[in-house]
mmCIF file of C-alpha atoms in Angstrom:
data_model
loop_
_atom_site.group_PDB
_atom_site.id
_atom_site.type_symbol
_atom_site.label_atom_id
_atom_site.label_comp_id
_atom_site.label_asym_id
_atom_site.label_seq_id
_atom_site.Cartn_x
_atom_site.Cartn_y
_atom_site.Cartn_z
ATOM 1 C CA MET A 1 -128.450 -17.866 94.551
ATOM 2 C CA PRO A 2 -131.782 -19.708 94.280
ATOM 3 C CA SER A 3 -133.180 -20.134 90.830
ATOM 4 C CA SER A 4 -136.327 -18.285 89.851
ATOM 5 C CA ARG A 5 -137.697 -21.345 88.158
ATOM 6 C CA ALA A 6 -140.608 -22.904 90.046
ATOM 7 C CA VAL A 7 -140.333 -26.567 90.886
ATOM 8 C CA SER A 8 -143.500 -28.378 89.997
ATOM 9 C CA SER A 9 -144.612 -31.329 92.025
ATOM 10 C CA PRO A 10 -145.764 -34.476 90.264
ATOM 11 C CA PRO A 11 -149.502 -34.646 89.702
ATOM 12 C CA SER A 12 -151.372 -36.547 92.372
ATOM 13 C CA VAL A 13 -153.420 -39.414 91.071
ATOM 14 C CA ASP A 14 -156.589 -40.542 92.785
ATOM 15 C CA ILE A 15 -156.760 -44.341 92.615
ATOM 16 C CA ARG A 16 -160.568 -44.203 92.236
ATOM 17 C CA ARG A 17 -159.922 -42.731 88.812
ATOM 18 C CA PHE A 18 -159.047 -46.247 87.625
ATOM 19 C CA ARG A 19 -162.038 -48.606 87.635
ATOM 20 C CA GLU A 20 -159.903 -51.722 87.237
ATOM 21 C CA PRO A 21 -156.232 -52.610 87.696
ATOM 22 C CA GLN A 22 -155.645 -52.950 83.946
ATOM 23 C CA ARG A 23 -156.326 -49.226 83.568
ATOM 24 C CA LEU A 24 -153.611 -48.409 86.106
ATOM 25 C CA VAL A 25 -151.232 -50.773 84.300
ATOM 26 C CA SER A 26 -152.042 -48.973 81.055
ATOM 27 C CA TYR A 27 -151.479 -45.584 82.749
ATOM 28 C CA PHE A 28 -147.937 -46.698 83.574
ATOM 29 C CA GLY A 29 -147.390 -48.144 80.076
ATOM 30 C CA LEU A 30 -146.790 -51.683 81.338
ATOM 31 C CA ASN A 31 -149.493 -53.303 79.217
ATOM 32 C CA PRO A 32 -148.478 -55.325 76.127
ATOM 33 C CA ARG A 33 -149.020 -54.065 72.609
ATOM 34 C CA VAL A 34 -151.780 -55.937 70.818
ATOM 35 C CA ARG A 35 -151.954 -56.292 67.058
ATOM 36 C CA GLN A 36 -155.149 -57.743 65.680
ATOM 37 C CA SER A 37 -157.149 -57.293 62.541
ATOM 38 C CA GLY A 38 -160.749 -58.389 62.267
ATOM 39 C CA LEU A 39 -161.370 -61.873 63.575
ATOM 40 C CA GLY A 40 -157.719 -62.902 63.331
ATOM 41 C CA LEU A 41 -155.698 -64.037 66.315
ATOM 42 C CA ALA A 42 -154.328 -61.316 68.550
ATOM 43 C CA GLN A 43 -150.563 -60.993 68.640
ATOM 44 C CA TYR A 44 -149.082 -59.657 71.865
ATOM 45 C CA GLY A 45 -145.803 -57.794 71.781
ATOM 46 C CA ARG A 46 -143.598 -55.793 74.109
ATOM 47 C CA ILE A 47 -144.947 -53.298 76.607
ATOM 48 C CA SER A 48 -146.555 -50.215 75.109
ATOM 49 C CA LYS A 49 -144.516 -47.634 77.077
ATOM 50 C CA HIS A 50 -147.405 -45.193 76.573
ATOM 51 C CA GLY A 51 -147.600 -43.666 79.982
ATOM 52 C CA ARG A 52 -145.658 -42.129 82.810
ATOM 53 C CA PHE A 53 -141.981 -42.934 82.336
ATOM 54 C CA PRO A 54 -140.825 -41.979 85.864
ATOM 55 C CA CYS A 55 -143.558 -44.091 87.453
ATOM 56 C CA ARG A 56 -142.791 -47.031 85.187
ATOM 57 C CA ALA A 57 -139.080 -46.731 85.961
ATOM 58 C CA MET A 58 -139.764 -46.674 89.721
ATOM 59 C CA LEU A 59 -141.984 -49.743 89.442
ATOM 60 C CA VAL A 60 -139.268 -51.625 87.565
ATOM 61 C CA GLU A 61 -136.711 -50.623 90.214
ATOM 62 C CA ALA A 62 -139.111 -51.822 92.913
ATOM 63 C CA ALA A 63 -139.494 -55.063 90.970
ATOM 64 C CA TRP A 64 -135.733 -55.627 91.095
ATOM 65 C CA ALA A 65 -135.826 -55.127 94.868
ATOM 66 C CA ALA A 66 -138.819 -57.465 95.197
ATOM 67 C CA ALA A 67 -136.934 -60.098 93.194
ATOM 68 C CA LYS A 68 -134.194 -60.125 95.828
ATOM 69 C CA ALA A 69 -136.438 -60.361 98.900
ATOM 70 C CA PRO A 70 -138.046 -63.688 99.839
ATOM 71 C CA GLY A 71 -141.753 -63.934 99.125
ATOM 72 C CA PRO A 72 -144.315 -64.652 96.420
ATOM 73 C CA LEU A 73 -143.045 -61.855 94.160
ATOM 74 C CA ARG A 74 -139.578 -63.424 94.124
ATOM 75 C CA ALA A 75 -141.087 -66.791 93.201
ATOM 76 C CA PHE A 76 -143.013 -65.112 90.372
ATOM 77 C CA PHE A 77 -139.820 -63.391 89.193
ATOM 78 C CA LEU A 78 -137.873 -66.677 89.187
ATOM 79 C CA CYS A 79 -140.638 -68.483 87.302
ATOM 80 C CA ILE A 80 -140.730 -65.848 84.542
ATOM 81 C CA ARG A 81 -136.935 -65.491 84.486
ATOM 82 C CA ASN A 82 -136.497 -69.202 83.786
ATOM 83 C CA LYS A 83 -138.839 -68.956 80.789
ATOM 84 C CA ARG A 84 -138.197 -65.504 79.308
ATOM 85 C CA GLY A 85 -135.109 -63.892 80.873
ATOM 86 C CA HIS A 86 -134.438 -61.503 83.699
ATOM 87 C CA GLN A 87 -135.390 -58.243 81.938
ATOM 88 C CA VAL A 88 -138.807 -59.565 80.932
ATOM 89 C CA ALA A 89 -139.261 -60.966 84.430
ATOM 90 C CA ALA A 90 -138.530 -57.594 86.026
ATOM 91 C CA VAL A 91 -141.133 -55.876 83.853
ATOM 92 C CA ALA A 92 -143.643 -58.655 84.627
ATOM 93 C CA VAL A 93 -143.083 -58.137 88.353
ATOM 94 C CA ALA A 94 -143.470 -54.368 87.861
ATOM 95 C CA ARG A 95 -146.833 -55.002 86.200
ATOM 96 C CA LYS A 96 -147.836 -57.306 89.046
ATOM 97 C CA LEU A 97 -146.797 -54.604 91.536
ATOM 98 C CA ALA A 98 -149.039 -52.078 89.771
ATOM 99 C CA VAL A 99 -151.980 -54.476 90.010
ATOM 100 C CA LEU A 100 -151.127 -55.177 93.638
ATOM 101 C CA VAL A 101 -150.965 -51.445 94.424
ATOM 102 C CA TRP A 102 -154.385 -50.931 92.831
ATOM 103 C CA HIS A 103 -155.936 -53.693 94.936
ATOM 104 C CA LEU A 104 -154.279 -52.551 98.175
ATOM 105 C CA LEU A 105 -155.312 -48.919 97.705
ATOM 106 C CA THR A 106 -158.882 -49.582 96.575
ATOM 107 C CA LYS A 107 -159.519 -52.102 99.360
ATOM 108 C CA GLU A 108 -157.535 -50.036 101.893
ATOM 109 C CA GLN A 109 -155.551 -53.048 103.083
ATOM 110 C CA ASP A 110 -151.941 -53.755 103.967
ATOM 111 C CA TYR A 111 -149.798 -56.189 102.014
ATOM 112 C CA PHE A 112 -150.320 -59.608 103.575
ATOM 113 C CA TRP A 113 -146.720 -60.766 103.168
ATOM 114 C CA ALA A 114 -145.124 -57.608 104.568
ATOM 115 C CA ARG A 115 -142.579 -58.120 107.314
ATOM 116 C CA PRO A 116 -143.876 -55.906 110.166
ATOM 117 C CA ALA A 117 -140.580 -55.466 112.027
ATOM 118 C CA LEU A 118 -138.759 -54.527 108.811
ATOM 119 C CA VAL A 119 -141.521 -52.075 107.819
ATOM 120 C CA ALA A 120 -141.429 -50.425 111.256
ATOM 121 C CA ALA A 121 -137.635 -50.094 111.115
ATOM 122 C CA LYS A 122 -137.763 -48.523 107.647
ATOM 123 C CA GLN A 123 -140.533 -46.119 108.655
ATOM 124 C CA ARG A 124 -138.555 -45.031 111.722
ATOM 125 C CA GLN A 125 -135.410 -44.453 109.621
ATOM 126 C CA LEU A 126 -137.459 -42.371 107.187
ATOM 127 C CA ALA A 127 -138.993 -40.358 110.036
ATOM 128 C CA LEU A 128 -135.540 -39.653 111.481
ATOM 129 C CA LYS A 129 -134.275 -38.499 108.081
ATOM 130 C CA ALA A 130 -137.334 -36.245 107.771
ATOM 131 C CA GLY A 131 -136.444 -34.545 111.051
ATOM 132 C CA ALA A 132 -138.387 -36.440 113.713
ATOM 133 C CA PRO A 133 -136.801 -36.144 117.141
ATOM 134 C CA GLY A 134 -134.642 -38.985 118.379
ATOM 135 C CA GLU A 135 -135.784 -40.825 121.464
ATOM 136 C CA ARG A 136 -132.474 -41.863 122.978
ATOM 137 C CA GLY A 137 -132.447 -42.113 126.737
ATOM 138 C CA VAL A 138 -136.215 -42.174 127.092
ATOM 139 C CA GLY A 139 -136.076 -45.696 128.509
ATOM 140 C CA ARG A 140 -138.668 -47.303 126.275
ATOM 141 C CA ARG A 141 -138.301 -49.141 123.028
ATOM 142 C CA GLY A 142 -140.165 -48.120 119.917
ATOM 143 C CA SER A 143 -141.869 -50.292 117.336
ATOM 144 C CA ALA A 144 -138.714 -50.362 115.210
ATOM 145 C CA TYR A 145 -136.780 -52.157 117.955
ATOM 146 C CA ALA A 146 -138.411 -55.472 117.028
ATOM 147 C CA TYR A 147 -136.206 -55.664 113.949
ATOM 148 C CA ASN A 148 -133.167 -55.896 116.256
ATOM 149 C CA VAL A 149 -134.497 -59.118 117.802
ATOM 150 C CA LYS A 150 -132.872 -61.802 115.675
ATOM 151 C CA GLU A 151 -135.470 -64.508 116.396
ATOM 152 C CA LEU A 152 -138.368 -62.272 115.315
ATOM 153 C CA ARG A 153 -136.503 -61.083 112.224
ATOM 154 C CA ASN A 154 -135.688 -64.682 111.239
ATOM 155 C CA SER A 155 -139.262 -65.880 111.860
ATOM 156 C CA GLU A 156 -140.627 -63.141 109.584
ATOM 157 C CA LYS A 157 -138.083 -64.063 106.917
ATOM 158 C CA ALA A 158 -139.013 -67.759 107.250
ATOM 159 C CA ALA A 159 -142.700 -66.918 106.779
ATOM 160 C CA ALA A 160 -141.856 -65.017 103.586
ATOM 161 C CA GLU A 161 -139.750 -67.951 102.344
ATOM 162 C CA ASN A 162 -142.662 -70.319 103.056
ATOM 163 C CA ALA A 163 -144.938 -68.076 101.003
ATOM 164 C CA GLU A 164 -142.389 -68.193 98.189
ATOM 165 C CA ARG A 165 -142.300 -72.011 98.260
ATOM 166 C CA ALA A 166 -146.115 -72.185 98.373
ATOM 167 C CA TYR A 167 -146.326 -69.957 95.299
ATOM 168 C CA GLU A 168 -143.771 -72.093 93.449
ATOM 169 C CA LEU A 169 -145.755 -75.231 94.298
ATOM 170 C CA MET A 170 -149.014 -73.647 93.182
ATOM 171 C CA VAL A 171 -147.493 -72.611 89.851
ATOM 172 C CA ARG A 172 -145.964 -76.037 89.289
ATOM 173 C CA THR A 173 -149.193 -77.946 89.979
ATOM 174 C CA SER A 174 -151.709 -75.612 88.311
ATOM 175 C CA PRO A 175 -152.599 -76.088 84.645
ATOM 176 C CA SER A 176 -151.224 -73.629 82.145
ATOM 177 C CA THR A 177 -153.298 -70.512 81.544
ATOM 178 C CA ARG A 178 -151.805 -69.970 78.101
ATOM 179 C CA PRO A 179 -154.510 -69.607 75.422
ATOM 180 C CA ARG A 180 -154.911 -72.563 73.107
ATOM 181 C CA SER A 181 -153.872 -72.153 69.524
ATOM 182 C CA PHE A 182 -156.542 -73.105 67.054
ATOM 183 C CA ALA A 183 -155.565 -74.895 63.869
ATOM 184 C CA THR A 184 -157.086 -73.354 60.761
#
C-alpha cells in the first residue's frame, strides 16, 4: 500500500545565486571557521558545517572517488594527505570540487581533464538504467564503444596521469602561499 506522505524533491539551486565560489563553498558548509577579534590575527579552524549536510556528504564522497582516479585532483589529495592526513585531504578536495563546479557551471564549460570515453560509457550505462532502449543488432557502434578500445582508454588514462605529475611539479616548485606570521 503506498504511503500518503508526499515525497519532496530537493530544492533546486540556481548557480547564478552565488556571485563567487566562496559563497557556494559556504552554502555547503565547507569553509573554515574563523576566530578573530579586532586587529588580532585570524585563527582558522575546522570546517563550519553550516550548510546542506547531504550536499556536503556527496561532495566528500566524490572527493574520495577523485582521490583514486589519476589527475590533478588526486595530486592535490596526495599533497594535502602527506601534510595533514587523509580525512582533512578529502574535505579539502571536496571544497576544491565545489569551487570547480561553480566555475564550470558559471562559464558553461566541461572539465578539461575529463576522460571522454569513460564519460560516454558512464552516460550510456545511466541511460540504459533509466530505460533507454538498447541498440543491439543495429550494426553501428555508439559513443560509449570507445571505452572498449584499450589503446584509447590507456591514452586517456596516461593524459590524466601526466596532468597529475604536472600538478605535483607545479606544487613542488612554487613558493608557499601560507601567510607570514608577524612577530609582535
